[in-house]
One Martini backbone bead per residue (centre of mass of N, CA, C, O) as a GRO file, in nm:
protein
  272
    1MET     BB    1   0.173   0.596  -4.884
    2ILE     BB    2   0.419   0.816  -4.817
    3SER     BB    3   0.618   0.987  -5.004
    4HIS     BB    4   0.897   1.158  -5.056
    5ALA     BB    5   0.764   1.375  -5.235
    6ASP     BB    6   0.542   1.452  -5.036
    7PHE     BB    7   0.723   1.550  -4.808
    8ILE     BB    8   0.862   1.776  -4.968
    9GLU     BB    9   0.607   1.928  -5.065
   10VAL     BB   10   0.485   1.999  -4.792
   11THR     BB   11   0.730   2.154  -4.679
   12SER     BB   12   0.754   2.361  -4.910
   13SER     BB   13   0.469   2.483  -4.885
   14LEU     BB   14   0.493   2.578  -4.587
   15THR     BB   15   0.738   2.759  -4.625
   16THR     BB   16   0.601   2.954  -4.821
   17ASP     BB   17   0.368   3.039  -4.631
   18LEU     BB   18   0.541   3.123  -4.363
   19PHE     BB   19   0.770   3.274  -4.573
   20ASN     BB   20   0.649   3.515  -4.701
   21GLY     BB   21   0.879   3.695  -4.917
   22GLU     BB   22   1.100   3.505  -4.922
   23HIS     BB   23   1.397   3.352  -5.004
   24ILE     BB   24   1.357   3.033  -5.169
   25LEU     BB   25   1.491   2.741  -5.214
   26LYS     BB   26   1.532   2.462  -5.352
   27PRO     BB   27   1.542   2.151  -5.293
   28ASP     BB   28   1.787   1.950  -5.133
   29ILE     BB   29   1.864   1.617  -5.250
   30ARG     BB   30   1.904   1.289  -5.093
   31VAL     BB   31   1.987   0.949  -5.183
   32SER     BB   32   1.992   0.626  -5.181
   33HIS     BB   33   1.945   0.331  -5.266
   34ALA     BB   34   1.789   0.134  -5.482
   35VAL     BB   35   1.466  -0.044  -5.472
   36MET     BB   36   1.339  -0.343  -5.574
   37GLY     BB   37   0.996  -0.422  -5.622
   38ARG     BB   38   0.648  -0.495  -5.519
   39ILE     BB   39   0.341  -0.564  -5.516
   40PRO     BB   40   0.142  -0.733  -5.299
   41ASP     BB   41   0.000  -0.923  -5.524
   42ALA     BB   42   0.320  -1.020  -5.612
   43LYS     BB   43   0.478  -1.170  -5.369
   44ASP     BB   44   0.470  -1.487  -5.506
   45LYS     BB   45   0.629  -1.413  -5.750
   46PRO     BB   46   0.853  -1.450  -5.962
   47ALA     BB   47   1.066  -1.223  -6.089
   48HIS     BB   48   1.047  -1.317  -6.403
   49GLN     BB   49   0.708  -1.274  -6.390
   50LEU     BB   50   0.698  -0.985  -6.377
   51LEU     BB   51   0.531  -0.712  -6.435
   52ASP     BB   52   0.567  -0.384  -6.477
   53TRP     BB   53   0.313  -0.304  -6.284
   54GLU     BB   54   0.447  -0.489  -6.037
   55LYS     BB   55   0.668  -0.292  -6.014
   56THR     BB   56   0.910  -0.131  -5.794
   57LEU     BB   57   1.053   0.197  -5.693
   58TYR     BB   58   1.290   0.282  -5.430
   59TYR     BB   59   1.423   0.475  -5.160
   60GLN     BB   60   1.536   0.403  -4.858
   61ARG     BB   61   1.672   0.698  -4.840
   62MET     BB   62   1.603   1.049  -4.728
   63ALA     BB   63   1.722   1.390  -4.785
   64PHE     BB   64   1.645   1.741  -4.696
   65ILE     BB   65   1.666   2.092  -4.796
   66ILE     BB   66   1.552   2.436  -4.710
   67GLU     BB   67   1.658   2.744  -4.802
   68VAL     BB   68   1.667   3.085  -4.634
   69PRO     BB   69   1.876   3.342  -4.725
   70SER     BB   70   1.705   3.601  -4.616
   71ILE     BB   71   1.762   3.448  -4.336
   72GLN     BB   72   2.006   3.600  -4.136
   73SER     BB   73   2.319   3.555  -3.953
   74ASN     BB   74   2.581   3.633  -3.700
   75VAL     BB   75   2.859   3.418  -3.585
   76ASP     BB   76   3.172   3.488  -3.548
   77GLY     BB   77   3.166   3.559  -3.875
   78ASN     BB   78   2.923   3.368  -3.937
   79VAL     BB   79   2.697   3.277  -4.175
   80LEU     BB   80   2.350   3.228  -4.126
   81SER     BB   81   2.092   3.002  -4.254
   82LEU     BB   82   1.787   2.925  -4.292
   83THR     BB   83   1.665   2.579  -4.227
   84ILE     BB   84   1.480   2.316  -4.382
   85GLY     BB   85   1.394   1.961  -4.297
   86GLY     BB   86   1.448   1.601  -4.380
   87VAL     BB   87   1.391   1.249  -4.287
   88ARG     BB   88   1.376   0.925  -4.462
   89SER     BB   89   1.285   0.578  -4.379
   90PHE     BB   90   1.195   0.241  -4.485
   91SER     BB   91   1.316   0.040  -4.270
   92GLY     BB   92   1.055   0.094  -4.054
   93GLU     BB   93   0.853  -0.007  -4.266
   94ASN     BB   94   0.538  -0.156  -4.375
   95LEU     BB   95   0.508  -0.210  -4.709
   96GLY     BB   96   0.306  -0.481  -4.712
   97SER     BB   97   0.072  -0.345  -4.588
   98ARG     BB   98  -0.289  -0.296  -4.589
   99ASN     BB   99  -0.266  -0.120  -4.359
  100VAL     BB  100  -0.284   0.164  -4.159
  101CYS     BB  101   0.019   0.298  -4.071
  102ASP     BB  102   0.269   0.420  -3.922
  103GLN     BB  103   0.476   0.691  -4.015
  104HIS     BB  104   0.821   0.798  -4.050
  105PHE     BB  105   0.976   1.108  -3.929
  106LYS     BB  106   1.216   1.377  -3.986
  107ILE     BB  107   1.231   1.711  -3.846
  108PHE     BB  108   1.361   2.053  -3.924
  109ILE     BB  109   1.492   2.365  -3.770
  110GLY     BB  110   1.753   2.605  -3.865
  111PHE     BB  111   2.107   2.648  -3.919
  112LYS     BB  112   2.337   2.733  -4.174
  113ASN     BB  113   2.673   2.726  -4.224
  114THR     BB  114   2.816   2.890  -4.494
  115VAL     BB  115   3.120   2.819  -4.451
  116CYS     BB  116   3.050   2.470  -4.407
  117CYS     BB  117   2.745   2.345  -4.382
  118ASN     BB  118   2.666   2.338  -4.103
  119MET     BB  119   2.436   2.218  -3.863
  120CYS     BB  120   2.204   2.409  -3.652
  121ILE     BB  121   2.062   2.212  -3.396
  122TRP     BB  122   1.783   2.185  -3.179
  123THR     BB  123   1.528   2.066  -2.994
  124ASP     BB  124   1.315   2.302  -3.081
  125GLY     BB  125   1.389   2.206  -3.408
  126TYR     BB  126   1.303   1.892  -3.337
  127MET     BB  127   1.175   1.578  -3.484
  128SER     BB  128   1.256   1.236  -3.447
  129ASP     BB  129   0.939   1.085  -3.432
  130VAL     BB  130   0.720   1.094  -3.664
  131LYS     BB  131   0.369   0.989  -3.645
  132VAL     BB  132   0.177   0.895  -3.933
  133LYS     BB  133  -0.104   0.826  -4.175
  134ASN     BB  134  -0.104   1.113  -4.324
  135ILE     BB  135  -0.068   1.414  -4.480
  136GLY     BB  136  -0.233   1.586  -4.285
  137GLN     BB  137  -0.069   1.516  -4.032
  138LEU     BB  138   0.205   1.601  -4.138
  139LYS     BB  139   0.137   1.898  -4.187
  140ALA     BB  140   0.065   1.969  -3.892
  141VAL     BB  141   0.344   1.907  -3.766
  142ILE     BB  142   0.518   2.097  -3.935
  143ARG     BB  143   0.370   2.357  -3.863
  144THR     BB  144   0.423   2.347  -3.560
  145LEU     BB  145   0.730   2.364  -3.575
  146LEU     BB  146   0.760   2.630  -3.741
  147GLU     BB  147   0.582   2.814  -3.547
  148SER     BB  148   0.751   2.745  -3.267
  149TYR     BB  149   1.004   2.854  -3.370
  150ASN     BB  150   1.284   3.039  -3.215
  151GLN     BB  151   1.531   3.205  -3.366
  152ASN     BB  152   1.632   3.415  -3.157
  153PHE     BB  153   1.684   3.217  -2.925
  154HIS     BB  154   1.885   3.042  -3.074
  155LEU     BB  155   2.093   3.267  -3.145
  156HIS     BB  156   2.156   3.351  -2.860
  157HIS     BB  157   2.290   3.077  -2.780
  158LEU     BB  158   2.508   3.077  -2.997
  159ASN     BB  159   2.648   3.344  -2.906
  160LYS     BB  160   2.733   3.243  -2.618
  161LEU     BB  161   2.967   3.050  -2.715
  162VAL     BB  162   3.181   3.278  -2.771
  163GLU     BB  163   3.240   3.354  -2.452
  164TYR     BB  164   3.369   3.057  -2.441
  165SER     BB  165   3.662   2.863  -2.334
  166LEU     BB  166   3.917   2.633  -2.414
  167THR     BB  167   4.178   2.482  -2.333
  168GLU     BB  168   4.404   2.256  -2.433
  169HIS     BB  169   4.374   2.084  -2.179
  170GLN     BB  170   4.063   2.063  -2.182
  171PHE     BB  171   4.042   1.939  -2.461
  172ALA     BB  172   4.202   1.681  -2.403
  173GLN     BB  173   4.014   1.579  -2.178
  174LEU     BB  174   3.756   1.574  -2.341
  175ILE     BB  175   3.840   1.364  -2.549
  176GLY     BB  176   3.902   1.138  -2.351
  177ARG     BB  177   3.616   1.124  -2.225
  178CYS     BB  178   3.463   1.064  -2.487
  179ARG     BB  179   3.603   0.784  -2.526
  180MET     BB  180   3.502   0.667  -2.247
  181TYR     BB  181   3.190   0.678  -2.229
  182ASN     BB  182   3.101   0.414  -2.402
  183HIS     BB  183   3.260   0.226  -2.160
  184LEU     BB  184   3.079   0.274  -1.942
  185PRO     BB  185   2.898   0.203  -1.700
  186ASN     BB  186   2.570   0.256  -1.656
  187SER     BB  187   2.592   0.366  -1.363
  188VAL     BB  188   2.794   0.600  -1.449
  189LYS     BB  189   2.624   0.748  -1.678
  190GLU     BB  190   2.456   0.861  -1.475
  191GLY     BB  191   2.442   1.215  -1.514
  192ILE     BB  192   2.570   1.211  -1.799
  193THR     BB  193   2.632   1.362  -2.075
  194PRO     BB  194   2.587   1.257  -2.374
  195ILE     BB  195   2.782   1.101  -2.644
  196LEU     BB  196   2.736   1.028  -3.006
  197PHE     BB  197   3.040   1.020  -3.061
  198GLY     BB  198   3.293   0.866  -3.209
  199ASP     BB  199   3.613   0.804  -3.298
  200GLN     BB  200   3.595   0.919  -3.583
  201GLN     BB  201   3.490   1.200  -3.500
  202MET     BB  202   3.713   1.270  -3.288
  203ASN     BB  203   3.946   1.268  -3.487
  204ALA     BB  204   3.840   1.510  -3.651
  205VAL     BB  205   3.842   1.714  -3.422
  206VAL     BB  206   4.146   1.707  -3.364
  207LYS     BB  207   4.247   1.783  -3.642
  208ASP     BB  208   4.080   2.060  -3.656
  209PHE     BB  209   4.207   2.199  -3.411
  210TYR     BB  210   4.475   2.247  -3.599
  211LYS     BB  211   4.357   2.275  -3.931
  212ASN     BB  212   4.115   2.445  -3.930
  213TYR     BB  213   4.053   2.748  -4.066
  214SER     BB  214   3.781   2.837  -3.895
  215PHE     BB  215   3.810   2.625  -3.602
  216CYS     BB  216   4.064   2.662  -3.470
  217ARG     BB  217   4.284   2.740  -3.272
  218ASP     BB  218   4.455   2.968  -3.120
  219SER     BB  219   4.761   3.110  -3.038
  220ASN     BB  220   4.705   2.987  -2.726
  221GLY     BB  221   4.518   2.709  -2.764
  222ASN     BB  222   4.235   2.810  -2.784
  223ILE     BB  223   3.866   2.741  -2.773
  224ASN     BB  224   3.569   2.814  -2.857
  225LEU     BB  225   3.245   2.690  -2.845
  226TRP     BB  226   3.170   2.748  -3.135
  227LYS     BB  227   3.405   2.592  -3.260
  228MET     BB  228   3.355   2.326  -3.117
  229TYR     BB  229   3.076   2.281  -3.235
  230ASN     BB  230   3.183   2.278  -3.537
  231LEU     BB  231   3.358   2.028  -3.505
  232LEU     BB  232   3.120   1.841  -3.454
  233THR     BB  233   2.939   1.909  -3.704
  234GLY     BB  234   3.161   1.838  -3.905
  235SER     BB  235   3.199   1.533  -3.822
  236ASN     BB  236   2.889   1.460  -3.893
  237LYS     BB  237   2.911   1.424  -4.210
  238SER     BB  238   2.987   1.102  -4.175
  239SER     BB  239   2.715   1.027  -4.103
  240TYR     BB  240   2.453   0.854  -4.095
  241ILE     BB  241   2.135   0.940  -4.174
  242ASP     BB  242   1.998   0.816  -3.908
  243SER     BB  243   2.216   0.998  -3.708
  244PHE     BB  244   2.259   1.297  -3.786
  245LEU     BB  245   2.042   1.460  -3.622
  246ASP     BB  246   2.101   1.352  -3.339
  247ARG     BB  247   2.396   1.458  -3.341
  248SER     BB  248   2.334   1.754  -3.383
  249VAL     BB  249   2.181   1.793  -3.116
  250ASN     BB  250   2.405   1.681  -2.931
  251ALA     BB  251   2.616   1.898  -2.992
  252TYR     BB  252   2.463   2.123  -2.854
  253SER     BB  253   2.400   2.007  -2.570
  254PHE     BB  254   2.695   1.951  -2.502
  255THR     BB  255   2.802   2.245  -2.531
  256GLU     BB  256   2.606   2.371  -2.327
  257GLN     BB  257   2.715   2.214  -2.083
  258LEU     BB  258   2.993   2.344  -2.096
  259ARG     BB  259   2.901   2.632  -2.046
  260TRP     BB  260   2.781   2.586  -1.767
  261ALA     BB  261   3.048   2.501  -1.640
  262LEU     BB  262   3.206   2.769  -1.704
  263GLU     BB  263   2.986   2.939  -1.536
  264GLY     BB  264   2.913   2.753  -1.266
  265ARG     BB  265   2.626   2.587  -1.279
  266ASN     BB  266   2.804   2.325  -1.320
  267GLU     BB  267   2.923   2.003  -1.368
  268SER     BB  268   3.184   1.830  -1.559
  269TRP     BB  269   3.308   1.528  -1.639
  270TYR     BB  270   3.482   1.620  -1.893
  271LEU     BB  271   3.652   1.852  -1.707
  272ASN     BB  272   3.724   1.692  -1.418
   0.00000   0.00000   0.00000
């Protein structure tokens, strides 16, 4: 079984190798509740009879980031810093199996908005369900993601969001449609860009539309798509660790679809 520590160590080592000469911070790690367990050979013993060496301790979920602050860019006055990270959950693993089974990981590379610590991740920098059997395979997958990520291309698309804005009326309709989406019949959802944010997150978006110091509407009531995107990624901070990265990617793809609609390249159900 690949441990959380192994996952972090492999990612940290590859980051150091691939970004040689850059200033790389130590991993910032968060874990969920501790789980008391036992080795497979002691699975039938009563808990009070377990010997110390038969007991195990692990954390159900873990997330970490490794920031590279020497690789930075600026979008609409916000400083972005390159960031690599991952999420691991044992909830989907067969911890009691004696056989070598696939183990699951989520890995990403993108930019952290240093103004608010929002994560800017898109599909090209994210692997949502990495399945490997050993550390060697895990290392190969992480290396592939880091080497294939095109940070300049990502930043170009983030900068494009600054060029397009929603009026207050469009924003109000967008919020209403977002609340409607999850209740639509499946037949109606086909062809509509999904939104993975629920009512709690959308409430935060509306509140920050008026009150967020960095990303609120302008004096005319308009909000550019970069700020709209950050309202979504900001609301995502309350998400459970298992859905955080998927919602981060969804925030970008959703906002990008809005940009295409404002460009006239397609129609958006959320704005029409």
